[in-house]
Amino acid sequence: MTDIDARVELAERAATEGGRVAADGFRTDLDVETKDGKTDVVTEADRAAQRRVVELVREEFPDDAIVGEEEDALKAVPEEGDAWVVDPIDGTNNFVRETPLWMTSVAAVRDGEPVAAANVAPALGDAYVAGPDDAARNGDALSVSDRTDPETFAVAPTIWWGFDRRDEYAAAVRSIVSRFGDMRRIGCAQLTLSMVASGALDATVTNVSPNPWDSVAGVHLVRRAGGTVTDVHGDRWTVGNRGLVASNGEAHEAVLAAARDAESERTDGG
């Protein structure tokens, strides 16, 4: 087994184990806390699941950096060296509402680029895994959709526009419903990206800069499944870029236009 193969195997195992810990708290009487806003919630299940993922990573790669949403993990991906990016429960708002659209996400990164990723959805029974060359769901090869007509596309806005950025959110929604066949709103960025990778969605779009734990694994899945991922400017997406636009690659410019419509409403100067 090569070093990368070991990281793919560990990403899947850690996401599965972390997801199992999270699932033990799903649809139970959990205390829900808020962090930076009314919709930014966290539970003890998030913390326990992240601790389990970190424990497994430390057993095999004790010197690697760990980037994670909860507790004292790093909050930015190092530009050099090996690191792991962890989201113990992506879609916590769905989780606390007892909606099964949430995931445990683990990605291995080398010099800022993902080399392995696993997004596991315990309540749905799905595990999305990508290595250096391909992607699979529950062991079956993944491929983005082959639709070419934007009027047949199902497109999802993703990442969260805060209450001070609802003009951008509204612009994204208007652009999606006017340009494409239909719109979805999943409420879990990693599941949304996984659905693009599987062809269940044709694209997803935001002009918000996503946190690495909300994006890195899913971006790797989309690319390994044959899709295209850029920032709002149309440049190849990397961690820290403005916006995230992922598609099957067949009408990426149309999807990018929706992100730019949202960006045109931005007034925060960032």
Coordinates of C-alpha atoms in Angstrom, one line a residue:
M1 CA 0.0 0.0 0.0
T2 CA 1.4 3.4 -1.0
D3 CA 1.3 6.4 1.3
I4 CA -1.5 7.9 -0.6
D5 CA -3.5 4.6 -0.6
A6 CA -3.1 4.6 3.2
R7 CA -4.5 8.1 3.4
V8 CA -7.5 7.2 1.2
E9 CA -8.2 4.2 3.4
L10 CA -7.8 6.2 6.6
A11 CA -10.0 9.1 5.3
E12 CA -12.8 6.6 4.7
R13 CA -12.4 4.8 8.0
A14 CA -12.1 8.0 10.0
A15 CA -15.2 9.5 8.4
T16 CA -17.1 6.3 8.9
E17 CA -16.1 6.1 12.6
G18 CA -16.7 9.8 13.2
G19 CA -20.1 9.5 11.5
R20 CA -21.0 6.6 13.7
V21 CA -20.3 8.7 16.8
A22 CA -22.4 11.5 15.4
A23 CA -25.2 9.2 14.4
D24 CA -25.4 8.0 18.1
G25 CA -26.7 11.6 18.9
F26 CA -28.9 12.0 15.8
R27 CA -32.6 12.4 16.7
T28 CA -31.9 12.4 20.4
D29 CA -32.4 15.1 23.0
L30 CA -29.2 17.1 22.4
D31 CA -28.3 20.4 23.9
V32 CA -27.8 22.9 21.0
E33 CA -25.4 25.8 21.4
T34 CA -24.8 28.8 19.1
K35 CA -21.4 30.1 18.0
D36 CA -21.1 33.1 15.8
G37 CA -24.8 33.6 15.0
K38 CA -28.3 32.3 15.4
T39 CA -27.9 29.7 12.7
D40 CA -24.3 28.7 13.5
V41 CA -25.0 25.8 15.9
V42 CA -22.9 23.1 17.5
T43 CA -23.7 20.1 19.7
E44 CA -21.6 17.7 21.8
A45 CA -22.1 15.2 18.9
D46 CA -20.0 17.5 16.7
R47 CA -17.2 17.6 19.3
A48 CA -17.3 13.9 20.0
A49 CA -17.2 13.0 16.3
Q50 CA -14.2 15.3 15.7
R51 CA -12.4 13.8 18.6
R52 CA -12.8 10.3 17.2
V53 CA -11.6 11.3 13.8
V54 CA -8.6 13.1 15.3
E55 CA -7.8 10.0 17.4
L56 CA -7.7 7.8 14.4
V57 CA -5.6 10.2 12.3
R58 CA -3.1 10.6 15.2
E59 CA -2.7 6.9 15.5
E60 CA -1.3 6.6 12.0
F61 CA 0.0 10.1 11.2
P62 CA 0.9 11.7 14.5
D63 CA 2.9 14.6 13.0
D64 CA 0.3 15.7 10.4
A65 CA -1.5 19.0 10.9
I66 CA -5.3 18.8 11.6
V67 CA -7.7 21.5 10.4
G68 CA -11.2 21.2 11.8
E69 CA -14.3 23.1 12.6
E70 CA -14.5 22.3 16.3
E71 CA -12.4 22.8 19.4
D72 CA -8.6 23.7 19.1
A73 CA -7.9 22.3 15.6
L74 CA -6.2 24.6 13.1
K75 CA -8.6 26.8 11.1
A76 CA -6.5 27.2 7.9
V77 CA -4.8 24.6 5.6
P78 CA -1.0 24.8 5.7
E79 CA 0.5 25.7 2.4
E80 CA 3.2 23.0 2.8
G81 CA 3.3 19.5 4.2
D82 CA 0.6 16.9 5.1
A83 CA -2.6 17.9 6.8
W84 CA -6.1 16.6 7.4
V85 CA -9.3 18.6 7.1
V86 CA -12.2 17.5 9.2
D87 CA -15.9 18.4 9.5
P88 CA -17.5 16.1 12.1
I89 CA -21.0 17.1 11.2
D90 CA -21.4 19.2 8.1
G91 CA -25.0 20.3 8.0
T92 CA -25.5 20.6 11.8
N93 CA -28.6 22.7 11.3
N94 CA -30.1 19.7 9.5
F95 CA -28.8 17.4 12.2
V96 CA -30.5 19.3 15.0
R97 CA -33.7 19.5 13.0
E98 CA -33.6 15.7 12.6
T99 CA -33.2 16.0 8.9
P100 CA -30.9 13.2 7.5
L101 CA -28.9 15.5 5.1
W102 CA -25.6 15.8 7.0
M103 CA -22.1 14.3 6.6
T104 CA -18.9 13.6 8.4
S105 CA -16.1 14.8 6.1
V106 CA -12.4 13.9 6.1
A107 CA -9.8 15.0 3.6
A108 CA -6.1 14.4 3.4
V109 CA -4.1 17.4 1.9
R110 CA -0.5 17.6 0.7
D111 CA 1.0 21.1 0.1
G112 CA -2.4 22.6 0.1
E113 CA -4.0 20.2 -2.5
P114 CA -6.3 17.3 -1.5
V115 CA -5.1 13.8 -2.3
A116 CA -7.8 11.8 -0.5
A117 CA -11.4 12.5 0.6
A118 CA -14.3 10.8 2.3
N119 CA -17.8 12.2 2.8
V120 CA -19.9 9.8 4.8
A121 CA -23.7 10.3 5.3
P122 CA -24.7 7.8 8.0
A123 CA -28.4 8.6 8.0
L124 CA -28.5 8.1 4.2
G125 CA -26.2 5.0 4.2
D126 CA -23.8 6.6 1.6
A127 CA -20.1 6.9 1.6
Y128 CA -18.4 9.0 -1.1
V129 CA -14.6 8.4 -1.4
A130 CA -12.0 9.9 -3.7
G131 CA -8.3 9.0 -4.2
P132 CA -5.8 10.6 -6.5
D133 CA -7.5 9.3 -9.7
D134 CA -11.1 8.4 -9.2
A135 CA -14.2 8.7 -7.0
A136 CA -16.8 6.2 -5.8
R137 CA -20.1 6.0 -3.8
N138 CA -20.5 2.8 -1.8
G139 CA -17.8 1.3 -4.0
D140 CA -19.4 2.2 -7.3
A141 CA -17.6 4.6 -9.7
L142 CA -18.9 8.2 -9.7
S143 CA -19.2 10.5 -12.7
V144 CA -20.7 13.9 -13.0
S145 CA -23.8 14.3 -15.1
D146 CA -23.6 14.6 -18.9
R147 CA -26.3 17.2 -19.4
T148 CA -25.3 20.1 -21.6
D149 CA -28.5 22.2 -21.7
P150 CA -28.6 24.6 -18.7
E151 CA -32.4 24.6 -18.9
T152 CA -32.3 20.9 -17.8
F153 CA -29.9 21.6 -14.9
A154 CA -30.7 21.2 -11.2
V155 CA -28.4 23.7 -9.4
A156 CA -28.0 24.4 -5.7
P157 CA -26.9 27.5 -3.9
T158 CA -24.5 26.5 -1.2
I159 CA -22.5 27.9 1.8
W160 CA -24.4 30.3 4.0
W161 CA -25.0 34.0 3.3
G162 CA -25.3 35.7 6.7
F163 CA -28.2 38.0 7.5
D164 CA -26.1 41.0 6.4
R165 CA -25.6 39.4 2.9
R166 CA -29.2 38.4 1.9
D167 CA -29.1 40.6 -1.2
E168 CA -26.3 38.3 -2.5
Y169 CA -28.3 35.2 -1.5
A170 CA -31.4 36.6 -3.3
A171 CA -29.4 37.5 -6.4
A172 CA -27.9 33.9 -6.5
V173 CA -31.4 32.4 -6.2
R174 CA -32.9 34.7 -8.9
S175 CA -30.0 33.9 -11.2
I176 CA -30.4 30.2 -10.7
V177 CA -34.2 30.1 -11.2
S178 CA -33.9 32.3 -14.3
R179 CA -31.0 30.4 -16.0
F180 CA -31.6 26.7 -15.1
G181 CA -34.3 24.1 -15.0
D182 CA -34.6 23.8 -11.2
M183 CA -33.1 24.7 -7.9
R184 CA -32.2 22.7 -4.8
R185 CA -31.1 23.9 -1.4
I186 CA -29.5 21.0 0.6
G187 CA -28.2 22.7 3.7
C188 CA -25.0 20.7 3.7
A189 CA -22.1 21.9 1.5
Q190 CA -20.3 18.6 1.5
L191 CA -23.4 16.6 0.5
T192 CA -24.2 19.2 -2.2
L193 CA -20.7 18.8 -3.7
S194 CA -21.0 15.0 -3.4
M195 CA -24.3 15.2 -5.3
V196 CA -22.6 17.1 -8.1
A197 CA -19.9 14.4 -8.2
S198 CA -22.6 11.7 -8.5
G199 CA -24.7 13.6 -11.1
A200 CA -27.6 14.0 -8.8
L201 CA -27.0 17.8 -9.1
D202 CA -25.5 19.4 -12.2
A203 CA -23.9 22.3 -10.4
T204 CA -23.6 24.3 -7.2
V205 CA -22.7 27.9 -6.7
T206 CA -21.8 30.5 -4.1
N207 CA -19.8 33.8 -4.0
V208 CA -19.0 33.2 -0.3
S209 CA -15.5 32.1 0.6
P210 CA -16.0 28.6 2.1
N211 CA -14.2 27.3 5.1
P212 CA -11.9 24.4 4.2
W213 CA -13.9 21.8 6.2
D214 CA -17.0 22.8 4.2
S215 CA -15.3 22.4 0.8
V216 CA -12.0 20.6 0.4
A217 CA -13.3 17.0 0.4
G218 CA -16.2 17.7 -1.8
V219 CA -14.1 19.7 -4.3
H220 CA -11.8 16.7 -4.6
L221 CA -14.8 14.4 -5.2
V222 CA -16.1 16.6 -8.0
R223 CA -12.8 16.8 -9.8
R224 CA -12.1 13.1 -9.5
A225 CA -15.6 12.5 -10.9
G226 CA -14.8 14.6 -14.0
G227 CA -16.3 17.9 -13.0
T228 CA -15.0 21.5 -12.9
V229 CA -14.5 23.6 -9.8
T230 CA -13.5 27.3 -9.9
D231 CA -13.7 30.4 -7.8
V232 CA -16.1 33.3 -8.6
H233 CA -13.5 34.7 -11.1
G234 CA -13.3 31.5 -13.1
D235 CA -9.9 30.5 -11.8
R236 CA -9.1 27.0 -10.6
W237 CA -10.5 26.9 -7.0
T238 CA -8.0 26.5 -4.1
V239 CA -8.5 27.0 -0.4
G240 CA -9.1 30.6 0.4
N241 CA -10.4 31.7 -3.0
R242 CA -13.4 33.9 -3.4
G243 CA -16.6 31.8 -3.9
L244 CA -17.0 28.3 -5.1
V245 CA -18.5 27.2 -8.4
A246 CA -18.7 23.4 -9.1
S247 CA -20.3 21.9 -12.2
N248 CA -20.3 19.0 -14.6
G249 CA -18.1 21.2 -16.8
E250 CA -20.6 21.2 -19.7
A251 CA -22.0 24.7 -19.1
H252 CA -19.7 26.0 -16.5
E253 CA -19.8 29.6 -17.8
A254 CA -23.6 29.7 -17.2
V255 CA -23.1 28.5 -13.6
L256 CA -20.3 31.0 -13.1
A257 CA -22.6 33.8 -14.3
A258 CA -24.9 33.0 -11.3
A259 CA -22.0 33.4 -8.9
R260 CA -21.1 36.7 -10.5
D261 CA -24.7 37.9 -10.2
A262 CA -24.5 37.3 -6.5
E263 CA -21.1 38.9 -6.3
S264 CA -22.4 42.0 -8.0
E265 CA -24.5 42.6 -4.9
R266 CA -21.6 42.4 -2.5
T267 CA -21.0 45.5 -0.4
D268 CA -18.7 44.3 2.4
G269 CA -15.5 45.3 0.5
G270 CA -13.8 41.9 1.3

